[in-house]
mmCIF file of C-alpha atoms in Angstrom:
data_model
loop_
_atom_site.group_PDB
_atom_site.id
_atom_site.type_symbol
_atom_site.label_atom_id
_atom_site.label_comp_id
_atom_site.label_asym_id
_atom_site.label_seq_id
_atom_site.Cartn_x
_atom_site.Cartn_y
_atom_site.Cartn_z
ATOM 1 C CA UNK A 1 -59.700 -6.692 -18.272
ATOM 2 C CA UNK A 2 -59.920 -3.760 -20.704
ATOM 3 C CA UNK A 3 -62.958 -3.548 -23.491
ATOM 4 C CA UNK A 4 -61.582 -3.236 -26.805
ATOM 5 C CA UNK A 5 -62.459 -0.033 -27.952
ATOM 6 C CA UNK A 6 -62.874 0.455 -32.079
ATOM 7 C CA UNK A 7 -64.217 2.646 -34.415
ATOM 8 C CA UNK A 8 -67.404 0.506 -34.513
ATOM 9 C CA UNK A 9 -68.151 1.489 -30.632
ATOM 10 C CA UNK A 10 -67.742 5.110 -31.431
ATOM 11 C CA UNK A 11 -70.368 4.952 -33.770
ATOM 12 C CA UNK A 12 -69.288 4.702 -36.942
ATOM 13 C CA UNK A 13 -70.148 1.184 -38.647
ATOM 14 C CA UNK A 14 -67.510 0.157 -40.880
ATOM 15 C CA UNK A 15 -69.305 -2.901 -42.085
ATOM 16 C CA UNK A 16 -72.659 -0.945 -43.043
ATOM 17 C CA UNK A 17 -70.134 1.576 -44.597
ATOM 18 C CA UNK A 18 -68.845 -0.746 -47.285
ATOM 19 C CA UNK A 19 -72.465 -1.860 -47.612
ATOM 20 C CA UNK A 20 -73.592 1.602 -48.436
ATOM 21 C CA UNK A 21 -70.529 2.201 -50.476
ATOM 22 C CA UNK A 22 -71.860 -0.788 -52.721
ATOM 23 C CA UNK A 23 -74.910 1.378 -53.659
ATOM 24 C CA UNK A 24 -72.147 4.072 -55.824
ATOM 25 C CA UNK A 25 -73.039 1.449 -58.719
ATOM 26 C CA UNK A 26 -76.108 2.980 -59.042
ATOM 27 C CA UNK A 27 -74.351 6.219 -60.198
ATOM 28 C CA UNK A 28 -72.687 4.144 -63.457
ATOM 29 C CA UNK A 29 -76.495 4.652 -65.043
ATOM 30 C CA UNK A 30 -75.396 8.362 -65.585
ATOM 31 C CA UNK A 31 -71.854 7.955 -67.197
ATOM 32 C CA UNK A 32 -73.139 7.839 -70.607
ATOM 33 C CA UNK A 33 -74.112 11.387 -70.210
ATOM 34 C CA UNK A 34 -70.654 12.381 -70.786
ATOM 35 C CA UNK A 35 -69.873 14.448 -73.206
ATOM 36 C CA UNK A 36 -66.537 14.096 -74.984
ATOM 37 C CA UNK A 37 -66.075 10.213 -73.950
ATOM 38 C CA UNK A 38 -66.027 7.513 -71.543
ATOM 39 C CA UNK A 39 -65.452 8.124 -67.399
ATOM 40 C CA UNK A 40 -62.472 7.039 -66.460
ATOM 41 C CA UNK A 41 -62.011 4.908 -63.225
ATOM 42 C CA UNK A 42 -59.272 4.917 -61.266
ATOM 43 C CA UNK A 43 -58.257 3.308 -58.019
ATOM 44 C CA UNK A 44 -59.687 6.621 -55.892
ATOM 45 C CA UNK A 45 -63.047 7.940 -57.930
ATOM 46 C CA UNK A 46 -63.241 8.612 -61.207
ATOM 47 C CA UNK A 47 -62.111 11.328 -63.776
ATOM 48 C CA UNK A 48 -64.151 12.772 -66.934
ATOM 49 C CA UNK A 49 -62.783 14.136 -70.481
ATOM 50 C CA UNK A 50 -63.487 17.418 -71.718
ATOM 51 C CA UNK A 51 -61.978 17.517 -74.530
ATOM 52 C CA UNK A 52 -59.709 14.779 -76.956
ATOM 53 C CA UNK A 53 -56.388 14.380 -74.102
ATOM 54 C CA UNK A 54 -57.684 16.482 -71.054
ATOM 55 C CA UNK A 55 -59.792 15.209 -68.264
ATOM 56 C CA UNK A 56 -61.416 16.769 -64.998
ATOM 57 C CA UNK A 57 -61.008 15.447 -61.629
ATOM 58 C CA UNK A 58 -63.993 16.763 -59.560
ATOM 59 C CA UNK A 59 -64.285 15.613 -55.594
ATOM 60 C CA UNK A 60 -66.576 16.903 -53.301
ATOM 61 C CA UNK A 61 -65.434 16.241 -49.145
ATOM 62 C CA UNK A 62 -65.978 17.942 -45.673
ATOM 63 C CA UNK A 63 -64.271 17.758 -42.214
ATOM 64 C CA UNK A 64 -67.085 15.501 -40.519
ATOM 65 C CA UNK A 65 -66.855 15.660 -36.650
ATOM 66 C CA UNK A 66 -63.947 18.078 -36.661
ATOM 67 C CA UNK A 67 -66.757 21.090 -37.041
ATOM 68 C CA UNK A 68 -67.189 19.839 -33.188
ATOM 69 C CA UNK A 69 -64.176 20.317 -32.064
ATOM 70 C CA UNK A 70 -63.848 23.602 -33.454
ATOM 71 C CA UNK A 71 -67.170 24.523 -31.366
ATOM 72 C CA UNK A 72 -65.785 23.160 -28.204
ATOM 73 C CA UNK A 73 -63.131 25.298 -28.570
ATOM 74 C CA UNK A 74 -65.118 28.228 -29.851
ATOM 75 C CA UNK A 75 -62.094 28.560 -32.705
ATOM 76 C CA UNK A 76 -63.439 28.331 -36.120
ATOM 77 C CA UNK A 77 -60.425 30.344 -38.219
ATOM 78 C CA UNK A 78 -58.535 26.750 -38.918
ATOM 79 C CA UNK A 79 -61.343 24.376 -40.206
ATOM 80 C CA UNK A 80 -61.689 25.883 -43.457
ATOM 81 C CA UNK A 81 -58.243 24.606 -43.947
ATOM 82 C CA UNK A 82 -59.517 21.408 -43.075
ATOM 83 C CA UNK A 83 -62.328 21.171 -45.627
ATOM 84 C CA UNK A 84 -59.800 22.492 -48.389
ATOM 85 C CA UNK A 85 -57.085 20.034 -47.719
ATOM 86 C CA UNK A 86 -59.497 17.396 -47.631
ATOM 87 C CA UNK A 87 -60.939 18.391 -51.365
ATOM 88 C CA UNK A 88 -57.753 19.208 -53.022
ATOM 89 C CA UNK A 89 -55.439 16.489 -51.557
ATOM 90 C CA UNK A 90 -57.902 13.910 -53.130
ATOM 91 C CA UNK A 91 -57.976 15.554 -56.462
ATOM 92 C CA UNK A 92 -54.132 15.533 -56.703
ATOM 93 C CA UNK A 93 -54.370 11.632 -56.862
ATOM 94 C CA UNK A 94 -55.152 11.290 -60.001
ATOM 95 C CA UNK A 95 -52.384 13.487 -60.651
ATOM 96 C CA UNK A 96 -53.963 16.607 -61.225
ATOM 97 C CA UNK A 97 -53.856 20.218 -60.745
ATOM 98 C CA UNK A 98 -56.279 21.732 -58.891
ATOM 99 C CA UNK A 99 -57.767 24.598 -60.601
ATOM 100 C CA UNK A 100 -60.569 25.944 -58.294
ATOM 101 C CA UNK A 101 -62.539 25.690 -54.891
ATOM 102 C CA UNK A 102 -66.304 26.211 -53.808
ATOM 103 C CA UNK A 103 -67.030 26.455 -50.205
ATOM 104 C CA UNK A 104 -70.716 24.763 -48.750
ATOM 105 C CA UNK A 105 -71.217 25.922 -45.114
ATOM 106 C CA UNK A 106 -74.715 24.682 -43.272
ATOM 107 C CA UNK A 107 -75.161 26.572 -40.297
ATOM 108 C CA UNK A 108 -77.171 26.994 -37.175
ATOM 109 C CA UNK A 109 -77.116 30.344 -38.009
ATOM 110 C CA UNK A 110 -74.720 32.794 -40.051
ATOM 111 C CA UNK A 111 -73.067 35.007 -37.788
ATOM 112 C CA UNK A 112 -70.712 37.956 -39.512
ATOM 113 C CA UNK A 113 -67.907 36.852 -37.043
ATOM 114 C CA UNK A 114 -68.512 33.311 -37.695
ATOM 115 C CA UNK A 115 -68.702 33.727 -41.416
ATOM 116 C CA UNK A 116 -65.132 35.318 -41.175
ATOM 117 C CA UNK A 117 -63.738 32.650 -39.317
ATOM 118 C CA UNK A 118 -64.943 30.233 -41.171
ATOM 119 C CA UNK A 119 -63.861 31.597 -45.038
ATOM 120 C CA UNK A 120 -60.336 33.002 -43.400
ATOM 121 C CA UNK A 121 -59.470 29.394 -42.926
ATOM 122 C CA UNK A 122 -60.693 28.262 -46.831
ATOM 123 C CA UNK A 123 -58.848 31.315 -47.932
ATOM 124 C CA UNK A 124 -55.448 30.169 -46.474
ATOM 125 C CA UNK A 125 -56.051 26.292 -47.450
ATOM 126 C CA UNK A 126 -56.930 27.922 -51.022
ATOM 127 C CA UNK A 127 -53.951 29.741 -51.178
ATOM 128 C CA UNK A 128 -51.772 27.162 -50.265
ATOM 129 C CA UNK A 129 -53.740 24.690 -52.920
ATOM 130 C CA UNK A 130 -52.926 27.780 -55.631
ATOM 131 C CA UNK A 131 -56.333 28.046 -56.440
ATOM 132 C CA UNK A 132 -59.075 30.378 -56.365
ATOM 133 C CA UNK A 133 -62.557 29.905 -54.576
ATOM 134 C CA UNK A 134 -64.854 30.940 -56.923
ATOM 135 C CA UNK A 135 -68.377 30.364 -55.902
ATOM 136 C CA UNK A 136 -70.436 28.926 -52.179
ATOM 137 C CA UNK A 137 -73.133 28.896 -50.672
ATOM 138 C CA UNK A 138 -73.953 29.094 -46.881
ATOM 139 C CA UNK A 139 -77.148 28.276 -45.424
ATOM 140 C CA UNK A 140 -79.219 28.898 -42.352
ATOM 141 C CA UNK A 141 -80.546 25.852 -41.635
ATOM 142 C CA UNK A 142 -81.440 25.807 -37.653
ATOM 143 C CA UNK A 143 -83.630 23.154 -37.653
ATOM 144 C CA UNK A 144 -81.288 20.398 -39.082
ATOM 145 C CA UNK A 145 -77.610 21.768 -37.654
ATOM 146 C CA UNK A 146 -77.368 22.156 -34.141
ATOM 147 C CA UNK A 147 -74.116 22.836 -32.248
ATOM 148 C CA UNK A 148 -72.561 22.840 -29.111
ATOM 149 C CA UNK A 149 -71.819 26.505 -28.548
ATOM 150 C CA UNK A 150 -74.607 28.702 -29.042
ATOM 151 C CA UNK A 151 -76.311 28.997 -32.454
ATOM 152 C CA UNK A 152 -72.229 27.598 -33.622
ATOM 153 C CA UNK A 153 -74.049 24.782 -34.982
ATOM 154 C CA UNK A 154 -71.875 24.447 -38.811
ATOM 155 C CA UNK A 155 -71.231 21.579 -41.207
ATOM 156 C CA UNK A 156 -68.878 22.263 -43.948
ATOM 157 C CA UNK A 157 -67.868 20.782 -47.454
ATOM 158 C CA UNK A 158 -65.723 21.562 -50.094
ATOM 159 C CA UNK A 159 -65.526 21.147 -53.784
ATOM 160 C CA UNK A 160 -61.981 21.361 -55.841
ATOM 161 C CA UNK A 161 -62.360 20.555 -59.752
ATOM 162 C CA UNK A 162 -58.561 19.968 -60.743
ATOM 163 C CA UNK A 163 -57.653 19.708 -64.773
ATOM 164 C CA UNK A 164 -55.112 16.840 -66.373
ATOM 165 C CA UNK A 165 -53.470 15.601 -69.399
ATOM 166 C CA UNK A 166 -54.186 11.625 -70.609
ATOM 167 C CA UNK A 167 -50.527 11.298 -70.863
ATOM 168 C CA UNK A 168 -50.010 12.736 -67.498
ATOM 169 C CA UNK A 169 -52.703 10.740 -65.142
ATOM 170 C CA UNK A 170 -51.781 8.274 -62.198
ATOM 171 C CA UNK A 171 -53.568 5.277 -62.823
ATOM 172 C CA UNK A 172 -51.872 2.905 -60.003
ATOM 173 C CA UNK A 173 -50.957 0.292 -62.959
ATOM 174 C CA UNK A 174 -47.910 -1.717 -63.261
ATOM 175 C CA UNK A 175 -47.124 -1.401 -59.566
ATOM 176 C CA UNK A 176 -45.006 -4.367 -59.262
ATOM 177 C CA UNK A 177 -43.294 -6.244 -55.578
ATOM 178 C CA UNK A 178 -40.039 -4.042 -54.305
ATOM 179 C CA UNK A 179 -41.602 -0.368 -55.472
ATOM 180 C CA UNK A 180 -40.784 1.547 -52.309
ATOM 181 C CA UNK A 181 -43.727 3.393 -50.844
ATOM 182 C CA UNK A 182 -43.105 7.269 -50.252
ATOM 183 C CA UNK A 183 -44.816 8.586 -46.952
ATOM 184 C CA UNK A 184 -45.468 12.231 -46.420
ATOM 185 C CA UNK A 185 -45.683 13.968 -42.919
ATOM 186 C CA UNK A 186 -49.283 14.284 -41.340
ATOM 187 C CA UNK A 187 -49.939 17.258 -38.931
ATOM 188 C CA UNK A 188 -51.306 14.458 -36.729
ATOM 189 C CA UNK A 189 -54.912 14.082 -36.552
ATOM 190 C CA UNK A 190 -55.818 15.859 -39.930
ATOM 191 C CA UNK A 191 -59.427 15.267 -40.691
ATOM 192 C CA UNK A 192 -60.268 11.150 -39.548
ATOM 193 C CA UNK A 193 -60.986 8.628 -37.160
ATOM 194 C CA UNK A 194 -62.210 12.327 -34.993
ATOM 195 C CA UNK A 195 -65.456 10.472 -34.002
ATOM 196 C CA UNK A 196 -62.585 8.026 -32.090
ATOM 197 C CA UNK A 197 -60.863 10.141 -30.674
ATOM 198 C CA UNK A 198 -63.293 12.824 -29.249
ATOM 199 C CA UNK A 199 -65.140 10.152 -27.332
ATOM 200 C CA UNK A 200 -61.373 8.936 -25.799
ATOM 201 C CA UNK A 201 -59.650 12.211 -25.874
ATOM 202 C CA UNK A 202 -62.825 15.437 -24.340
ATOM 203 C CA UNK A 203 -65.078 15.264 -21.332
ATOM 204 C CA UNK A 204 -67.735 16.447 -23.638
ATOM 205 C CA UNK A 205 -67.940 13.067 -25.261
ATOM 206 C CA UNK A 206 -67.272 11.097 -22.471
ATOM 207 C CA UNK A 207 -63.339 10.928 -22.249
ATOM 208 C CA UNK A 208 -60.729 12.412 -19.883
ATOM 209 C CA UNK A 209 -59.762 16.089 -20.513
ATOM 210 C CA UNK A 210 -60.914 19.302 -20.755
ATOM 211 C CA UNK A 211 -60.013 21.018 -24.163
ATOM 212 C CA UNK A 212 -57.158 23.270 -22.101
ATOM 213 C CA UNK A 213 -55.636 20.843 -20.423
ATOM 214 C CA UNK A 214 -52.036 19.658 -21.439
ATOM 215 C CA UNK A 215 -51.541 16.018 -21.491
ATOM 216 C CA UNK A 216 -48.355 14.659 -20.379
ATOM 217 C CA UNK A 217 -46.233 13.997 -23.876
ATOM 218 C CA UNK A 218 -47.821 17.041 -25.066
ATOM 219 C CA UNK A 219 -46.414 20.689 -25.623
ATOM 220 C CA UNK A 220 -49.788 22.320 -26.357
ATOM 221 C CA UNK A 221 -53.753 22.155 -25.275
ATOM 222 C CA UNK A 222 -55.044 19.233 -26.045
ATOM 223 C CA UNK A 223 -57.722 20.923 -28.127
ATOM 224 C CA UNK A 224 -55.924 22.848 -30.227
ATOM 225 C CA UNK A 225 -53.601 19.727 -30.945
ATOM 226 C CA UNK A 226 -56.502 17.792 -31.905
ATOM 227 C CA UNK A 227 -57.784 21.160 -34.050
ATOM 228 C CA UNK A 228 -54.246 21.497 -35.981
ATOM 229 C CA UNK A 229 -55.138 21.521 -39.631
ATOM 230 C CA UNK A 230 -54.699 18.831 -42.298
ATOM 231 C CA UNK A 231 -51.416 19.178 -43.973
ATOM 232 C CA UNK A 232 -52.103 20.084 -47.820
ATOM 233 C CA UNK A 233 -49.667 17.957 -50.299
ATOM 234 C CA UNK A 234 -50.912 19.698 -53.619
ATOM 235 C CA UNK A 235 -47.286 21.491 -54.281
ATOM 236 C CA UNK A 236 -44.932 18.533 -53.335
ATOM 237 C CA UNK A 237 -46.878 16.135 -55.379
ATOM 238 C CA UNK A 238 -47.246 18.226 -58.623
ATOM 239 C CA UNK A 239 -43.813 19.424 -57.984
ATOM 240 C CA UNK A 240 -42.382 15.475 -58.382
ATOM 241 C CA UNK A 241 -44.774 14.675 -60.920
ATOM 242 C CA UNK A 242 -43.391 17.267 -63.139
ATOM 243 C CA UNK A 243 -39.724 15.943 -62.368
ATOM 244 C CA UNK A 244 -40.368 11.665 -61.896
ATOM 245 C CA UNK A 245 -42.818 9.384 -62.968
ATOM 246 C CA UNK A 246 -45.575 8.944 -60.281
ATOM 247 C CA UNK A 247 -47.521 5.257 -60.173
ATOM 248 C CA UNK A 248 -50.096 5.955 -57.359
ATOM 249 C CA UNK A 249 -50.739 8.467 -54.984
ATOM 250 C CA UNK A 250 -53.058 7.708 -52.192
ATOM 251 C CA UNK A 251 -54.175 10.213 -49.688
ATOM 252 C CA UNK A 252 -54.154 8.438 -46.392
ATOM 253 C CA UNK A 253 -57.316 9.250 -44.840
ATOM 254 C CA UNK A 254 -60.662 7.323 -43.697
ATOM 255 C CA UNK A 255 -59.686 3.372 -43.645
ATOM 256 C CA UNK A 256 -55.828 4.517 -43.470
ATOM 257 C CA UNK A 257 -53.524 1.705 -44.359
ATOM 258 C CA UNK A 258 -56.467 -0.481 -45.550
ATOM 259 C CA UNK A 259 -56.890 2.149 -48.105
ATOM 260 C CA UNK A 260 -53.711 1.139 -50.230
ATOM 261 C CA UNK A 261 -56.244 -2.231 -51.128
ATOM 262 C CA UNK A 262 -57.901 0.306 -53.576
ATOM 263 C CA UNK A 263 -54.490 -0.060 -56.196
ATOM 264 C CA UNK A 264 -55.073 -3.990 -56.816
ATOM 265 C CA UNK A 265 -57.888 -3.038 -58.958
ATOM 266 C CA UNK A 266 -55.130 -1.400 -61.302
ATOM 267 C CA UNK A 267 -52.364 -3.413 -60.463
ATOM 268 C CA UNK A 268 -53.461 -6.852 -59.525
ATOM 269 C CA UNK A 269 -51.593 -9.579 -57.107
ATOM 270 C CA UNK A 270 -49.749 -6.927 -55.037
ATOM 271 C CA UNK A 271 -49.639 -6.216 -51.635
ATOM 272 C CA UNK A 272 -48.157 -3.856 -49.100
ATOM 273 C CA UNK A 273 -45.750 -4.037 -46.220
ATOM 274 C CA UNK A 274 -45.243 -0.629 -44.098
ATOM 275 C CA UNK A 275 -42.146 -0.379 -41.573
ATOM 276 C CA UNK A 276 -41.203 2.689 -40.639
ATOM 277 C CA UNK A 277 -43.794 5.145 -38.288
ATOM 278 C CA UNK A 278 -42.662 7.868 -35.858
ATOM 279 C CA UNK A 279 -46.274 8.932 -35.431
ATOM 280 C CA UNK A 280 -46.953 12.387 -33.276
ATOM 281 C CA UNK A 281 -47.235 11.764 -29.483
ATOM 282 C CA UNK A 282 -51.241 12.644 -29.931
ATOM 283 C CA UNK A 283 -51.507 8.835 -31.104
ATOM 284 C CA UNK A 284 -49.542 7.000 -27.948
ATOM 285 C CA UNK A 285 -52.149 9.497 -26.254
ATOM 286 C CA UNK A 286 -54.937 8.373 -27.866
ATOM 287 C CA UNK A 287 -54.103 4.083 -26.675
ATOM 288 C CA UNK A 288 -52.937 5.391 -22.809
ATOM 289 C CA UNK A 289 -55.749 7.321 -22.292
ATOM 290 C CA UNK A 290 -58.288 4.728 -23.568
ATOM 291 C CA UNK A 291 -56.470 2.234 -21.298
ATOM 292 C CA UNK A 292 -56.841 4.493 -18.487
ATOM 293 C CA UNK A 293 -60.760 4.888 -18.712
ATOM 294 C CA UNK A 294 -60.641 0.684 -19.146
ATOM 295 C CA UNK A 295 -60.545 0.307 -22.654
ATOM 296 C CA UNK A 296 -58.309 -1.577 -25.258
ATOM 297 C CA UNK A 297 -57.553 0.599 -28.587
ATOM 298 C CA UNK A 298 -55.422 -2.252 -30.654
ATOM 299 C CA UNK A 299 -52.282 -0.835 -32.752
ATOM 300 C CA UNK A 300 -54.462 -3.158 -35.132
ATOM 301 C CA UNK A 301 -57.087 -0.090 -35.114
ATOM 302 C CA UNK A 302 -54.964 2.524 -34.888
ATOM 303 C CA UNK A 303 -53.670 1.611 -38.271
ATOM 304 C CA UNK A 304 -57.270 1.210 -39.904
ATOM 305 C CA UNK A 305 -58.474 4.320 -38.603
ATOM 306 C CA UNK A 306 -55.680 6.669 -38.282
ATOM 307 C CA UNK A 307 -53.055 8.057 -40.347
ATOM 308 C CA UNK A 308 -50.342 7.385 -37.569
ATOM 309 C CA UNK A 309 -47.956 10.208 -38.370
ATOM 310 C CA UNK A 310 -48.238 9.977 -42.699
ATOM 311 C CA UNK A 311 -50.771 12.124 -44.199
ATOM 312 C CA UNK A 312 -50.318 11.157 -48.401
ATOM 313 C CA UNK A 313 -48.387 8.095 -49.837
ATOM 314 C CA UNK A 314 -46.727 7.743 -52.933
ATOM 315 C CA UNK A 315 -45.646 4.803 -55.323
ATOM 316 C CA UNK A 316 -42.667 5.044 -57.369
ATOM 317 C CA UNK A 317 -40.239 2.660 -59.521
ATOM 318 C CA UNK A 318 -37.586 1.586 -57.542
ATOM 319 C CA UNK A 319 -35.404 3.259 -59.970
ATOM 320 C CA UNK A 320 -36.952 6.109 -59.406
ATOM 321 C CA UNK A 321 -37.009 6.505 -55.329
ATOM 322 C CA UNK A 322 -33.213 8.562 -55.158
ATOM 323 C CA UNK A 323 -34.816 11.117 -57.674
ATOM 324 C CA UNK A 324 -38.297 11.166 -55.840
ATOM 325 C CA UNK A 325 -36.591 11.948 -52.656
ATOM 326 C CA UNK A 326 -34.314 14.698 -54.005
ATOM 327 C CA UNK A 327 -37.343 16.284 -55.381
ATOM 328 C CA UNK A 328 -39.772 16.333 -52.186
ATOM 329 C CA UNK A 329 -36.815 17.313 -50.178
ATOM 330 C CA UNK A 330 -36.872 20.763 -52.064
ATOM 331 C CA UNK A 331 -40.725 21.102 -50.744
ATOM 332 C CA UNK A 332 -40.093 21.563 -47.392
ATOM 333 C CA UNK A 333 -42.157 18.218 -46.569
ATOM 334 C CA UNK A 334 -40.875 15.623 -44.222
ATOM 335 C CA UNK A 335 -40.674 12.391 -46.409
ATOM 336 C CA UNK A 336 -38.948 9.293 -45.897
ATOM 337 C CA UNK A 337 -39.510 5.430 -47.248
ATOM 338 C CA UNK A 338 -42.163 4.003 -45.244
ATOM 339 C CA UNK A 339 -42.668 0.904 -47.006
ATOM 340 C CA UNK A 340 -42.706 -1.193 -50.114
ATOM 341 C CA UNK A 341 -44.426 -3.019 -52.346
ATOM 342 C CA UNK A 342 -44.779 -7.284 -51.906
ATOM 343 C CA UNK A 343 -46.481 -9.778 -53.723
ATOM 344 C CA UNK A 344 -48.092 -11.169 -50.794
ATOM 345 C CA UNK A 345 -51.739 -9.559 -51.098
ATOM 346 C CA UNK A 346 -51.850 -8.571 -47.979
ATOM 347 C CA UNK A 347 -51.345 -5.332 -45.892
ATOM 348 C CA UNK A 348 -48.739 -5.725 -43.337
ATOM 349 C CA UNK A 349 -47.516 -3.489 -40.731
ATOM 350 C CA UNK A 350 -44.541 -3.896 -38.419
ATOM 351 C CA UNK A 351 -44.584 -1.426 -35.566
ATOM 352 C CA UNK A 352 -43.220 -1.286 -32.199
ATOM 353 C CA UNK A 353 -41.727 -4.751 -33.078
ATOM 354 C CA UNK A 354 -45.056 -6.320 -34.039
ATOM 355 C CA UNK A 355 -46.259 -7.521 -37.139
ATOM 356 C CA UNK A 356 -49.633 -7.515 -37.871
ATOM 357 C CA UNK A 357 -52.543 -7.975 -41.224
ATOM 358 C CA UNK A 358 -54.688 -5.222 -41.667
ATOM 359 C CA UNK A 359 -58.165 -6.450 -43.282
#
């Protein structure tokens, strides 16, 4: 009988996560410090005024276990994208623009060819953002980074600072049952639930291929399909928040479809049903593969740890949704209705015929 295989078995404790996550009160100590009034909280982080209507949205996020991949593969020129998309695509929750980007690279040591690589693929992801990178800082740092190429060792992060009006700001309120939910096209992969997958996916962690090899139900390596870059959503969504009113945009990331639970602090007594998934084949991979080295990877998981083939979600009045999808269609994203909003509290998911509770 297959093991169930989660998240927790490849190491990363979801429980002790939430725990940890717990401690962020601590922080609250330091938002009277503001200058020009109160910090705002919304359903994903928090935004500060700087002035009487405008207000900052400042995130800080990196790529996490992807860097590894990238060293397996010895192809660093794609990352950067990685660590931008990550940055900006949670600053454009809250509805706003992103205005610029600073880069934080840790590494083994800073090669000139490396170094290239690395800020090629934050200059592209910075470009598509349309925003400049305006300061960064990389670090040699040998005795805390190691890699797994040859002084490769890297860790990278990314900081976006994005600017909005009061009037203008998603807050996730007055979400109310029979709102359809808006799903944007992932890339596949993007930037979560890598720790998962490398130990299922590369020899080098313990799992079935090597990083050239082409699966069957794949058209590519099966390195550089887990290396494709995280889709950035920064034009499409400030495109249709110019043109339709916006109620919550959630970037669909670590925690996945559990991460919707964030908008019933704004909008209390709702919940979330999601029906409609053609996911990239990289995810059927994923559950095959772990079945074939004798372990069980539940569609249950899948869903709390991966973004299964939608990369950003969006929340709009039902009055709305023919206007929505007229707009995104200009963008060149895929986009389609992949669920709506209930008042059953819960966070449901019917795939494959099977309905199941996320918690």
């Amino acid at each position: 009988m297959s093991k169930s295989y989660t998240y927790d078995d490849a190491g990363v404790n979801r429980k002790q996560r939430v725990e940890s996550k717990k401690q962020l009160c601590i922080l609250q100590e330091t938002y009277a410090q503001s200058l020009f009034g109160s910090v705002l909280k919304l359903p994903y982080g928090n935004i500060f005024q700087t002035g009487q209507s405008q207000y900052l949205d400042l995130v800080i996020e990196g790529v996490g276990t992807k860097v590894l991949i990238a060293q397996l593969l010895q192809k660093y020129d794609t990352i950067g994208v990685d660590a931008v998309a990550m940055a900006v695509n949670d600053v454009i929750r809250s509805g706003a623009k992103p205005l610029a980007i600073a880069d934080n690279i840790h590494a083994q040591e800073s090669n000139p060819a490396l170094v290239r690589d690395w800020l090629s693929g934050v200059a592209k992801g910075a470009i598509e953002s349309g925003c400049p990178v305006t300061g960064g800082e990389i670090g040699d740092v040998a005795e805390i980074i190691k890699g797994i190429s040859q002084n490769a060792g890297f860790d990278m992060v990314i900081a976006s600072v994005g600017m909005i009006d009061k009037e203008d700001i998603i807050t996730g309120e007055n979400i109310v049952s029979g709102d359809p939910i808006i799903g944007l096209a992932s890339s596949g992969l993007h930037s979560n639930g890598i720790t998962l997958a490398r130990k299922i996916l590369f020899k080098q962690w313990g799992g079935k291929f090597e990083p050239t090899d082409i699966p069957n139900g794949l058209n590519r390596e099966i390195g550089l399909e887990a290396l494709e870059p995280t889709k950035i959503y920064v034009k499409p969504l400030l495109k249709l928040a110019s043109k339709v009113k916006i109620k919550a945009a959630v970037h669909i990331t670590g925690d996945a479809y559990t991460k919707f639970n964030n908008l019933t602090r704004a909008s209390p007594g709702i919940g979330f049903k999601f029906d409609h998934f053609h996911p990239q084949p990289v995810f059927a991979l994923l559950q095959k593969t772990a079945a074939e080295l004798g372990y069980c990877i539940s569609d249950e998981e899948m869903f709390k740890t991966f973004n299964m083939g939608w990369g950003f979600g969006i929340i709009v009045d039902k009055a709305d949704l023919d206007s929505a999808m007229n707009v995104l269609c200009q963008t060149g994203v895929e986009t389609d209705v992949i669920g709506e909003i209930t008042d059953k509290q819960t966070v449901e998911v019917v795939y494959n015929g099977k309905r199941m509770f996320l918690s």
